[in-house]
Amino acid sequence: MADIEKYKADINNYSLNNCRHGNQGYGRVLLQVFGLPGNGKSSFINSCKFALEGVFNEHAEAKKKQGGCTTRRVPYKLTDTIMMVDNRGCPTLNKYETGQIFAQLANLLPINDEVEWCEDYKKNLDRILEEDKKQNYSDFIVPIFVHSVNNRIPSQERDTYKLILKNARKITGINPIVVLTHKSYGGLIETRNTFEDMDSNKIYAIENYTIEDHQQVLGKHREILSFLSQILNEVNFGMEQKRDPKSERNDRMKFILGYLKDIDDEKNREAIREREEEIENLQKEKEKRSCPIL
Ligand SMILES: Nc1nc2c(ncn2[C@@H]2O[C@H](COP(=O)(O)OP(=O)(O)OP(=O)(O)O)[C@@H](O)[C@H]2O)c(=O)[nH]1
Ligand SMILES: [Mg+2]
């Protein structure tokens, strides 16, 4: 029990001011929870709050729901310094949807609003530029990828996952911390291996508290609090170096705008290819008609 109280005290008293070079302009730690729908993101946030505060509440709505339950980016306060953000999960992993994951991760989409995202480059750009007016650059972002062991990743999708995790690292400067939920449902070792093969080096397995089952368990509390405390070590490590929140935000912005532009260029090239094919087919058709077989 003593370790649990120690973890709680460390988490509750954590301040960026105590980092090696002081807070360097960062105001809070933003634990950016992301992943596909239904993998336990909201439940994980509820579990963290339960372990830290001692009372279970469905802070973040957690349900089995077709098409995703959480559709906004919702922030949940863990302490005065630590915030968890429940990001919208993406049902598919096409380039537009992954662009949306990255824009959320980079903290370039508004918090507390519906995450509206579409295939229109200009609209997405406007949304990001509008949010940028708030000049919110004082968050130290930690990416946390939540994935259920129930959700086996087919081998043909591994490259896409790998790319998402790699881009998340580029955006935030931290290799995403992987949280595997439903850990007692079988398949944990296999899923862990899959993530290790995708270059993940920080993988935690937990069983979330849920609305159906939130009987307090010492082992679960310990696991979750130990997780949070290790995340703070990660932040301390990142703060060992001199950094500048403003230029980091600019770099994130550059990355996202470049990514969106590339997708748009590809879409336009694809449209041109289709058009050329159409013309070619019409041409062939015309030739056939003007040259009947004798
Ligand atoms: N047994 C068990 N159930 C879990 C666990 N994590 C989540 N669940 C259940 O799985 C379902 C989906 O969990 P959510 O937390 O809503 O998942 P989400 O990732 O927030 O989903 P979206 O908001 O739709 O993106 C809910 O019914 C949860 O109760 C877990 O570790 N163990
Ligand atoms: Mg959710």
CSV table of N, CA and C and ligand atoms in Angstrom, one decimal, residues 33-47 58 60-71 86-90 146 148 150 180-185 206-213 220, ligand 1:
chain,number,residue,atom,x,y,z
A,33,VAL,N,-4.4,10.8,-25.5
A,33,VAL,CA,-4.8,9.4,-25.7
A,33,VAL,C,-5.4,9.2,-27.0
A,34,PHE,N,-4.9,8.3,-27.8
A,34,PHE,CA,-5.4,8.1,-29.2
A,34,PHE,C,-5.4,6.6,-29.5
A,35,GLY,N,-6.1,6.3,-30.6
A,35,GLY,CA,-6.2,4.9,-31.0
A,35,GLY,C,-7.5,4.7,-31.7
A,36,LEU,N,-7.8,3.5,-32.2
A,36,LEU,CA,-9.0,3.2,-32.9
A,36,LEU,C,-10.2,3.1,-32.0
A,37,PRO,N,-11.4,3.3,-32.6
A,37,PRO,CA,-12.6,3.3,-31.7
A,37,PRO,C,-12.8,2.0,-31.0
A,38,GLY,N,-13.4,2.1,-29.8
A,38,GLY,CA,-13.7,0.9,-29.1
A,38,GLY,C,-12.6,0.1,-28.5
A,39,ASN,N,-11.4,0.7,-28.4
A,39,ASN,CA,-10.2,0.0,-27.9
A,39,ASN,C,-9.9,0.3,-26.4
A,40,GLY,N,-10.8,1.2,-25.8
A,40,GLY,CA,-10.7,1.4,-24.4
A,40,GLY,C,-10.0,2.7,-24.0
A,41,LYS,N,-10.0,3.7,-24.9
A,41,LYS,CA,-9.4,5.0,-24.5
A,41,LYS,C,-10.2,5.7,-23.4
A,42,SER,N,-11.5,5.8,-23.6
A,42,SER,CA,-12.3,6.5,-22.5
A,42,SER,C,-12.2,5.8,-21.2
A,43,SER,N,-12.3,4.4,-21.3
A,43,SER,CA,-12.2,3.6,-20.1
A,43,SER,C,-10.9,3.8,-19.4
A,44,PHE,N,-9.8,3.9,-20.2
A,44,PHE,CA,-8.5,4.1,-19.6
A,44,PHE,C,-8.4,5.4,-18.8
A,45,ILE,N,-9.0,6.5,-19.4
A,45,ILE,CA,-9.1,7.8,-18.7
A,45,ILE,C,-9.9,7.6,-17.4
A,46,ASN,N,-11.0,7.0,-17.5
A,46,ASN,CA,-11.8,6.7,-16.2
A,46,ASN,C,-11.0,6.0,-15.2
A,47,SER,N,-10.2,5.0,-15.7
A,47,SER,CA,-9.4,4.1,-14.8
A,47,SER,C,-8.3,5.0,-14.1
A,58,GLU,N,-18.1,7.7,-14.4
A,58,GLU,CA,-17.9,7.6,-15.9
A,58,GLU,C,-17.6,9.0,-16.4
A,60,ALA,N,-15.4,10.0,-18.8
A,60,ALA,CA,-15.4,9.9,-20.2
A,60,ALA,C,-16.4,8.8,-20.6
A,61,GLU,N,-17.3,9.1,-21.5
A,61,GLU,CA,-18.3,8.1,-21.9
A,61,GLU,C,-17.7,6.9,-22.6
A,62,ALA,N,-17.9,5.8,-22.0
A,62,ALA,CA,-17.3,4.6,-22.5
A,62,ALA,C,-18.3,3.5,-22.8
A,63,LYS,N,-18.5,3.2,-24.1
A,63,LYS,CA,-19.6,2.3,-24.5
A,63,LYS,C,-19.2,1.5,-25.7
A,64,LYS,N,-19.9,0.4,-25.9
A,64,LYS,CA,-19.8,-0.3,-27.2
A,64,LYS,C,-20.7,0.4,-28.1
A,65,LYS,N,-20.2,1.0,-29.1
A,65,LYS,CA,-21.0,1.8,-30.0
A,65,LYS,C,-20.5,1.7,-31.4
A,66,GLN,N,-21.3,1.4,-32.4
A,66,GLN,CA,-20.9,1.4,-33.8
A,66,GLN,C,-20.5,2.8,-34.2
A,67,GLY,N,-19.3,2.9,-34.9
A,67,GLY,CA,-18.9,4.2,-35.5
A,67,GLY,C,-18.2,5.1,-34.5
A,68,GLY,N,-18.0,4.6,-33.2
A,68,GLY,CA,-17.2,5.3,-32.3
A,68,GLY,C,-18.1,6.1,-31.3
A,69,CYS,N,-17.7,6.1,-30.1
A,69,CYS,CA,-18.6,6.7,-29.0
A,69,CYS,C,-18.1,8.2,-28.8
A,70,THR,N,-16.8,8.3,-28.7
A,70,THR,CA,-16.2,9.7,-28.4
A,70,THR,C,-16.0,10.4,-29.8
A,71,THR,N,-16.7,11.5,-30.0
A,71,THR,CA,-16.6,12.1,-31.3
A,71,THR,C,-15.9,13.5,-31.2
A,86,ASP,N,-9.1,12.8,-24.4
A,86,ASP,CA,-9.8,11.7,-25.1
A,86,ASP,C,-10.0,12.1,-26.5
A,87,ASN,N,-9.1,11.6,-27.4
A,87,ASN,CA,-9.2,12.0,-28.8
A,87,ASN,C,-10.2,11.2,-29.5
A,88,ARG,N,-10.7,11.7,-30.6
A,88,ARG,CA,-11.7,10.9,-31.4
A,88,ARG,C,-10.9,9.8,-32.1
A,89,GLY,N,-11.5,8.6,-32.0
A,89,GLY,CA,-10.9,7.4,-32.7
A,89,GLY,C,-11.3,7.4,-34.2
A,90,CYS,N,-10.4,6.9,-35.0
A,90,CYS,CA,-10.7,6.8,-36.4
A,90,CYS,C,-11.2,5.4,-36.9
A,146,VAL,N,-3.7,3.7,-27.3
A,146,VAL,CA,-4.5,2.6,-26.6
A,146,VAL,C,-5.0,1.6,-27.6
A,148,SER,N,-6.7,-2.6,-27.8
A,148,SER,CA,-7.2,-3.7,-27.1
A,148,SER,C,-6.5,-5.0,-27.6
A,150,ASN,N,-8.0,-7.6,-27.7
A,150,ASN,CA,-9.0,-8.3,-28.5
A,150,ASN,C,-9.0,-8.0,-30.0
A,180,LEU,N,-2.0,-1.5,-23.7
A,180,LEU,CA,-2.8,-2.7,-24.2
A,180,LEU,C,-3.9,-2.9,-23.1
A,181,THR,N,-5.2,-2.8,-23.6
A,181,THR,CA,-6.3,-3.0,-22.7
A,181,THR,C,-6.8,-4.4,-22.8
A,182,HIS,N,-7.8,-4.8,-22.0
A,182,HIS,CA,-8.4,-6.1,-22.0
A,182,HIS,C,-7.3,-7.2,-21.8
A,183,LYS,N,-6.3,-6.9,-21.0
A,183,LYS,CA,-5.1,-7.7,-21.0
A,183,LYS,C,-5.4,-9.2,-20.6
A,184,SER,N,-6.5,-9.4,-19.9
A,184,SER,CA,-6.8,-10.8,-19.4
A,184,SER,C,-7.6,-11.6,-20.4
A,185,TYR,N,-7.8,-11.0,-21.6
A,185,TYR,CA,-8.7,-11.7,-22.5
A,185,TYR,C,-8.0,-12.7,-23.5
A,206,ILE,N,-2.9,-3.4,-19.3
A,206,ILE,CA,-3.8,-3.2,-18.2
A,206,ILE,C,-5.2,-3.8,-18.4
A,207,GLU,N,-5.9,-3.9,-17.3
A,207,GLU,CA,-7.3,-4.3,-17.4
A,207,GLU,C,-8.0,-3.1,-16.9
A,208,ASN,N,-8.8,-2.4,-17.8
A,208,ASN,CA,-9.5,-1.2,-17.4
A,208,ASN,C,-10.6,-1.5,-16.4
A,209,TYR,N,-10.8,-0.5,-15.6
A,209,TYR,CA,-12.1,-0.5,-14.8
A,209,TYR,C,-13.2,-0.1,-15.8
A,210,THR,N,-14.3,-0.7,-15.7
A,210,THR,CA,-15.4,-0.4,-16.6
A,210,THR,C,-16.7,-0.1,-15.8
A,211,ILE,N,-17.7,0.4,-16.5
A,211,ILE,CA,-19.0,0.7,-15.8
A,211,ILE,C,-19.5,-0.6,-15.1
A,212,GLU,N,-19.3,-1.7,-15.9
A,212,GLU,CA,-19.8,-3.0,-15.4
A,212,GLU,C,-19.0,-3.5,-14.2
A,213,ASP,N,-17.7,-3.3,-14.3
A,213,ASP,CA,-16.8,-3.9,-13.3
A,213,ASP,C,-15.8,-2.8,-12.8
A,220,LYS,N,-4.7,-3.6,-9.9
A,220,LYS,CA,-5.0,-2.7,-11.0
A,220,LYS,C,-4.7,-1.3,-10.6
B,1,LIG,N1,-13.3,-6.0,-19.8
B,1,LIG,C1,-12.8,-4.9,-20.3
B,1,LIG,N2,-13.6,-4.1,-21.0
B,1,LIG,C2,-13.0,-2.9,-21.5
B,1,LIG,C3,-11.7,-2.6,-21.3
B,1,LIG,N3,-11.5,-1.4,-21.8
B,1,LIG,C4,-12.6,-1.0,-22.4
B,1,LIG,N4,-13.6,-1.9,-22.2
B,1,LIG,C5,-15.0,-1.9,-22.7
B,1,LIG,O1,-14.9,-1.8,-24.1
B,1,LIG,C6,-15.9,-0.9,-24.6
B,1,LIG,C7,-15.3,0.3,-25.4
B,1,LIG,O2,-14.5,1.0,-24.5
B,1,LIG,P1,-14.3,2.6,-24.6
B,1,LIG,O3,-13.5,3.0,-23.4
B,1,LIG,O4,-15.6,3.3,-24.9
B,1,LIG,O5,-13.4,2.7,-26.0
B,1,LIG,P2,-13.0,4.0,-26.8
B,1,LIG,O6,-11.6,3.7,-27.3
B,1,LIG,O7,-13.1,5.2,-25.9
B,1,LIG,O8,-14.1,4.0,-27.9
B,1,LIG,P3,-14.5,5.3,-28.9
B,1,LIG,O9,-14.9,6.4,-28.0
B,1,LIG,O10,-15.7,4.7,-29.6
B,1,LIG,O11,-13.4,5.6,-29.8
B,1,LIG,C8,-16.7,-0.5,-23.4
B,1,LIG,O12,-17.9,-1.3,-23.3
B,1,LIG,C9,-15.8,-0.7,-22.2
B,1,LIG,O13,-16.5,-1.0,-21.0
B,1,LIG,C10,-10.8,-3.5,-20.5
B,1,LIG,O14,-9.6,-3.3,-20.3
B,1,LIG,N5,-11.4,-4.7,-20.1
